[in-house]
Amino acid sequence: MPAEFFNRWVMLMTTESMALSQDAIDILEGVTTATITTLLLKKGLRNVWMRGTRPLRTGQGRRVGRAFTLRFVPAREDLATPESWSSPISTRAAIEAMPAGCIAVADAMGVIDAGIFGDILCARMQKRGVAGLVSDGVVRDQAGVLSTGLPVWCQGAAAPPSVAGLTFVGWQQAIGCGGVAVFPNDVVLVDDDGAVLIPQAMLDSVLSEAPEQERLEAWIMEEVNRGASLPGLYPPNAEQKARYEAQRVAK
């Protein structure tokens, strides 16, 4: 299959399969990553927070979207060259396949001395409506990246380009980012605490349970502010749960 037709096919397939409903976005934008980790812990998932994913700038807010995965491997001199940027399998081609609203999740293997994206690539992602970029690596041209307005979560910045330490090998594959397995179409939520993965298979249960968890914790905080002690309140025992339910129904 010629590269141009392959890339068009990938773009159509990923755009169609990665739609996240507005209702789901509205619900998750009202839930913290901390709450998500608690919910998933109760379901047996302990490893969902991507290590090293810090907001590049404070005040980026909370973003949510389907994961669009990008995979780097260690640099190999015959492959990691400036000429590779024009290859059909390149970060440039991957960006053109990103659907609006996705969260680009890049497996950079924790490499922090080669920036995976700079200002021009981030500007193009912003123009395509990408909701954010998450990586366990770093970006380059930090001032320029910040000027694009694209929200970024990563380990910081470095001047050298990606090919100084990494080889880009593909997109929409299973990856590991910050020690977490990420599959295309999983959901990623990011805020000031970093990036958290919601497995696609658990999305519906998270959507139904997360708002109630937020309401419960808000009530607990009100009780703490009134001077209540923590034992039996956090987590709530049967008596406290009954009080909470009674107050919730009364409202």
CSV table of C-alpha atoms in Angstrom, one decimal:
chain,number,residue,atom,x,y,z
A,1,MET,CA,0.0,0.0,0.0
A,2,PRO,CA,1.5,3.4,-1.0
A,3,ALA,CA,2.5,5.5,2.0
A,4,GLU,CA,0.1,8.4,1.1
A,5,PHE,CA,-2.9,6.0,1.0
A,6,PHE,CA,-1.8,4.2,4.1
A,7,ASN,CA,-1.6,7.5,6.0
A,8,ARG,CA,-5.1,8.6,4.8
A,9,TRP,CA,-6.5,5.2,5.9
A,10,VAL,CA,-4.9,5.6,9.3
A,11,MET,CA,-6.3,9.1,9.7
A,12,LEU,CA,-9.8,8.0,8.8
A,13,MET,CA,-9.7,4.9,11.1
A,14,THR,CA,-8.4,6.8,14.1
A,15,THR,CA,-10.7,9.7,13.7
A,16,GLU,CA,-13.8,7.5,13.5
A,17,SER,CA,-12.8,5.2,16.4
A,18,MET,CA,-11.6,7.8,18.9
A,19,ALA,CA,-14.7,9.9,19.4
A,20,LEU,CA,-15.3,10.6,23.1
A,21,SER,CA,-18.9,11.8,23.8
A,22,GLN,CA,-19.4,15.3,25.1
A,23,ASP,CA,-21.2,13.9,28.1
A,24,ALA,CA,-18.2,11.8,29.0
A,25,ILE,CA,-15.9,14.8,28.6
A,26,ASP,CA,-18.1,17.0,30.8
A,27,ILE,CA,-18.2,14.4,33.6
A,28,LEU,CA,-14.5,13.7,33.6
A,29,GLU,CA,-13.5,17.3,33.4
A,30,GLY,CA,-15.2,17.6,36.8
A,31,VAL,CA,-13.2,14.8,38.3
A,32,THR,CA,-9.6,14.9,39.6
A,33,THR,CA,-6.9,12.5,38.6
A,34,ALA,CA,-6.6,11.7,42.3
A,35,THR,CA,-10.2,10.5,42.4
A,36,ILE,CA,-9.7,8.4,39.3
A,37,THR,CA,-6.7,6.6,40.9
A,38,THR,CA,-8.8,5.9,44.0
A,39,LEU,CA,-11.6,4.5,41.9
A,40,LEU,CA,-9.3,2.3,39.8
A,41,LEU,CA,-7.5,1.1,42.9
A,42,LYS,CA,-10.8,-0.2,44.3
A,43,LYS,CA,-11.1,-2.1,41.0
A,44,GLY,CA,-7.7,-3.6,41.4
A,45,LEU,CA,-5.7,-1.3,39.1
A,46,ARG,CA,-2.7,0.2,41.0
A,47,ASN,CA,-0.5,1.3,38.1
A,48,VAL,CA,-2.4,4.0,36.1
A,49,TRP,CA,-0.5,7.2,37.0
A,50,MET,CA,2.2,8.0,34.4
A,51,ARG,CA,5.4,8.9,36.1
A,52,GLY,CA,7.2,12.0,35.0
A,53,THR,CA,4.1,13.6,33.5
A,54,ARG,CA,4.2,17.1,35.0
A,55,PRO,CA,2.4,20.2,33.6
A,56,LEU,CA,4.9,22.2,31.5
A,57,ARG,CA,3.0,25.3,32.7
A,58,THR,CA,0.8,25.8,35.7
A,59,GLY,CA,-2.8,26.6,35.1
A,60,GLN,CA,-3.3,24.3,32.1
A,61,GLY,CA,-6.5,23.0,33.7
A,62,ARG,CA,-7.9,19.6,33.4
A,63,ARG,CA,-8.1,17.8,30.0
A,64,VAL,CA,-9.5,14.5,28.9
A,65,GLY,CA,-9.4,12.6,25.6
A,66,ARG,CA,-8.8,9.3,23.9
A,67,ALA,CA,-5.2,8.2,23.8
A,68,PHE,CA,-3.4,8.6,20.5
A,69,THR,CA,-0.2,6.8,21.1
A,70,LEU,CA,3.3,7.5,19.7
A,71,ARG,CA,6.3,5.2,20.1
A,72,PHE,CA,10.0,5.9,20.3
A,73,VAL,CA,12.8,3.4,20.7
A,74,PRO,CA,16.5,4.0,21.4
A,75,ALA,CA,18.3,6.0,18.7
A,76,ARG,CA,20.0,4.0,16.0
A,77,GLU,CA,22.4,6.0,13.9
A,78,ASP,CA,21.2,4.7,10.5
A,79,LEU,CA,17.5,5.4,11.4
A,80,ALA,CA,17.6,8.4,13.7
A,81,THR,CA,18.6,11.1,11.2
A,82,PRO,CA,17.2,14.4,10.2
A,83,GLU,CA,16.2,12.7,6.9
A,84,SER,CA,13.8,10.5,8.9
A,85,TRP,CA,11.6,13.5,9.5
A,86,SER,CA,10.4,13.2,5.9
A,87,SER,CA,9.7,9.4,6.1
A,88,PRO,CA,6.1,8.1,5.9
A,89,ILE,CA,6.7,6.8,9.4
A,90,SER,CA,7.5,10.0,11.1
A,91,THR,CA,6.2,12.3,13.8
A,92,ARG,CA,5.0,14.6,11.1
A,93,ALA,CA,2.9,11.9,9.5
A,94,ALA,CA,1.6,10.9,13.0
A,95,ILE,CA,0.4,14.4,13.8
A,96,GLU,CA,-1.6,14.5,10.6
A,97,ALA,CA,-3.4,11.3,11.7
A,98,MET,CA,-4.4,12.8,15.1
A,99,PRO,CA,-8.1,13.5,15.4
A,100,ALA,CA,-9.4,16.6,17.2
A,101,GLY,CA,-9.9,16.0,20.9
A,102,CYS,CA,-7.4,13.3,21.4
A,103,ILE,CA,-4.6,13.3,24.0
A,104,ALA,CA,-1.3,12.5,22.3
A,105,VAL,CA,0.6,10.1,24.5
A,106,ALA,CA,4.3,9.6,23.6
A,107,ASP,CA,6.5,6.8,24.9
A,108,ALA,CA,9.9,8.4,25.0
A,109,MET,CA,11.3,5.8,27.4
A,110,GLY,CA,12.0,8.4,30.0
A,111,VAL,CA,14.8,10.0,27.9
A,112,ILE,CA,15.3,13.6,29.1
A,113,ASP,CA,18.2,14.8,26.8
A,114,ALA,CA,16.3,14.7,23.5
A,115,GLY,CA,13.1,16.7,22.9
A,116,ILE,CA,10.4,14.7,21.1
A,117,PHE,CA,8.5,17.7,19.8
A,118,GLY,CA,9.3,21.4,19.4
A,119,ASP,CA,7.3,24.5,18.7
A,120,ILE,CA,6.4,23.9,15.1
A,121,LEU,CA,5.1,20.4,15.7
A,122,CYS,CA,3.2,21.5,18.8
A,123,ALA,CA,1.7,24.4,16.8
A,124,ARG,CA,0.4,21.9,14.2
A,125,MET,CA,-1.1,19.8,16.9
A,126,GLN,CA,-2.8,22.8,18.3
A,127,LYS,CA,-4.2,23.7,14.9
A,128,ARG,CA,-5.6,20.1,14.6
A,129,GLY,CA,-7.5,20.5,17.8
A,130,VAL,CA,-5.4,18.0,19.9
A,131,ALA,CA,-6.4,18.4,23.5
A,132,GLY,CA,-2.9,17.9,25.0
A,133,LEU,CA,0.4,16.1,24.8
A,134,VAL,CA,1.6,13.7,27.5
A,135,SER,CA,5.1,12.1,27.6
A,136,ASP,CA,7.5,10.6,30.0
A,137,GLY,CA,10.2,12.5,27.9
A,138,VAL,CA,10.8,16.2,27.2
A,139,VAL,CA,10.1,18.8,24.6
A,140,ARG,CA,12.4,21.3,23.0
A,141,ASP,CA,12.0,25.0,22.2
A,142,GLN,CA,10.1,25.4,25.5
A,143,ALA,CA,9.2,29.0,25.1
A,144,GLY,CA,7.9,28.4,21.6
A,145,VAL,CA,5.9,25.3,22.7
A,146,LEU,CA,4.3,27.4,25.5
A,147,SER,CA,3.4,30.1,23.0
A,148,THR,CA,1.4,27.6,20.9
A,149,GLY,CA,-1.1,27.2,23.7
A,150,LEU,CA,-1.0,23.4,23.4
A,151,PRO,CA,-1.2,21.9,27.0
A,152,VAL,CA,1.8,19.7,27.6
A,153,TRP,CA,2.6,17.2,30.4
A,154,CYS,CA,6.2,15.9,30.4
A,155,GLN,CA,9.5,16.0,32.3
A,156,GLY,CA,10.6,19.4,31.1
A,157,ALA,CA,12.7,20.6,28.2
A,158,ALA,CA,16.0,19.9,26.4
A,159,ALA,CA,17.6,21.5,23.4
A,160,PRO,CA,18.7,18.5,21.3
A,161,PRO,CA,16.2,17.1,18.8
A,162,SER,CA,14.5,13.7,19.2
A,163,VAL,CA,17.0,11.9,16.8
A,164,ALA,CA,19.8,12.8,19.2
A,165,GLY,CA,18.5,10.0,21.5
A,166,LEU,CA,15.4,8.4,20.1
A,167,THR,CA,14.0,6.8,16.9
A,168,PHE,CA,10.4,7.2,16.1
A,169,VAL,CA,8.8,4.0,15.0
A,170,GLY,CA,5.1,4.3,14.8
A,171,TRP,CA,1.7,5.5,16.2
A,172,GLN,CA,-1.5,3.9,17.4
A,173,GLN,CA,0.4,0.9,19.0
A,174,ALA,CA,0.4,-0.3,22.6
A,175,ILE,CA,3.1,1.7,24.4
A,176,GLY,CA,4.5,2.2,27.9
A,177,CYS,CA,4.5,5.8,29.1
A,178,GLY,CA,5.8,6.6,32.6
A,179,GLY,CA,5.6,2.9,33.4
A,180,VAL,CA,2.0,2.5,32.4
A,181,ALA,CA,0.6,0.4,29.6
A,182,VAL,CA,-1.4,2.6,27.2
A,183,PHE,CA,-3.5,1.3,24.3
A,184,PRO,CA,-5.1,3.3,21.6
A,185,ASN,CA,-8.6,4.4,22.6
A,186,ASP,CA,-7.9,4.2,26.3
A,187,VAL,CA,-8.9,7.5,28.0
A,188,VAL,CA,-6.4,9.8,29.5
A,189,LEU,CA,-7.2,12.5,32.1
A,190,VAL,CA,-4.6,15.1,33.0
A,191,ASP,CA,-4.5,17.9,35.6
A,192,ASP,CA,-2.0,19.5,38.0
A,193,ASP,CA,-1.2,16.0,39.5
A,194,GLY,CA,-0.2,14.6,36.1
A,195,ALA,CA,-1.7,12.0,33.7
A,196,VAL,CA,-3.9,9.1,34.6
A,197,LEU,CA,-5.1,6.3,32.4
A,198,ILE,CA,-8.6,5.0,32.3
A,199,PRO,CA,-8.8,1.7,30.5
A,200,GLN,CA,-11.4,1.7,27.7
A,201,ALA,CA,-13.2,-1.3,29.2
A,202,MET,CA,-13.6,0.5,32.5
A,203,LEU,CA,-14.8,3.9,31.1
A,204,ASP,CA,-18.5,3.4,31.7
A,205,SER,CA,-18.1,2.3,35.3
A,206,VAL,CA,-15.8,5.3,36.0
A,207,LEU,CA,-18.3,7.7,34.4
A,208,SER,CA,-21.0,6.4,36.6
A,209,GLU,CA,-19.0,6.3,39.9
A,210,ALA,CA,-16.6,9.2,39.7
A,211,PRO,CA,-19.1,12.0,40.2
A,212,GLU,CA,-20.5,10.4,43.3
A,213,GLN,CA,-17.0,9.9,44.7
A,214,GLU,CA,-16.3,13.6,44.2
A,215,ARG,CA,-19.6,14.5,45.9
A,216,LEU,CA,-18.8,12.2,48.9
A,217,GLU,CA,-15.3,13.7,49.3
A,218,ALA,CA,-16.7,17.2,49.1
A,219,TRP,CA,-19.1,16.4,51.9
A,220,ILE,CA,-16.2,14.9,53.9
A,221,MET,CA,-14.2,18.1,53.5
A,222,GLU,CA,-17.2,20.1,54.7
A,223,GLU,CA,-17.3,17.9,57.8
A,224,VAL,CA,-13.6,18.3,58.4
A,225,ASN,CA,-13.9,22.1,58.1
A,226,ARG,CA,-16.6,21.9,60.7
A,227,GLY,CA,-14.1,20.2,63.1
A,228,ALA,CA,-15.0,16.6,62.6
A,229,SER,CA,-12.4,14.0,63.4
A,230,LEU,CA,-11.2,11.6,60.7
A,231,PRO,CA,-11.7,8.1,62.2
A,232,GLY,CA,-15.0,6.8,60.9
A,233,LEU,CA,-15.4,9.8,58.5
A,234,TYR,CA,-12.6,9.2,56.0
A,235,PRO,CA,-13.3,6.6,54.8
A,236,PRO,CA,-16.9,6.8,56.1
A,237,ASN,CA,-18.2,4.0,58.2
A,238,ALA,CA,-21.9,2.9,58.1
A,239,GLU,CA,-23.1,5.7,60.4
A,240,GLN,CA,-21.3,8.4,58.4
A,241,LYS,CA,-22.5,7.0,55.1
A,242,ALA,CA,-26.1,7.1,56.4
A,243,ARG,CA,-25.6,10.7,57.5
A,244,TYR,CA,-24.2,11.6,54.1
A,245,GLU,CA,-27.1,9.8,52.2
A,246,ALA,CA,-29.7,11.6,54.4
A,247,GLN,CA,-28.2,15.0,53.8
A,248,ARG,CA,-27.8,14.3,50.0
A,249,VAL,CA,-31.5,13.2,49.7
A,250,ALA,CA,-32.6,16.3,51.7
A,251,LYS,CA,-30.9,18.6,49.2
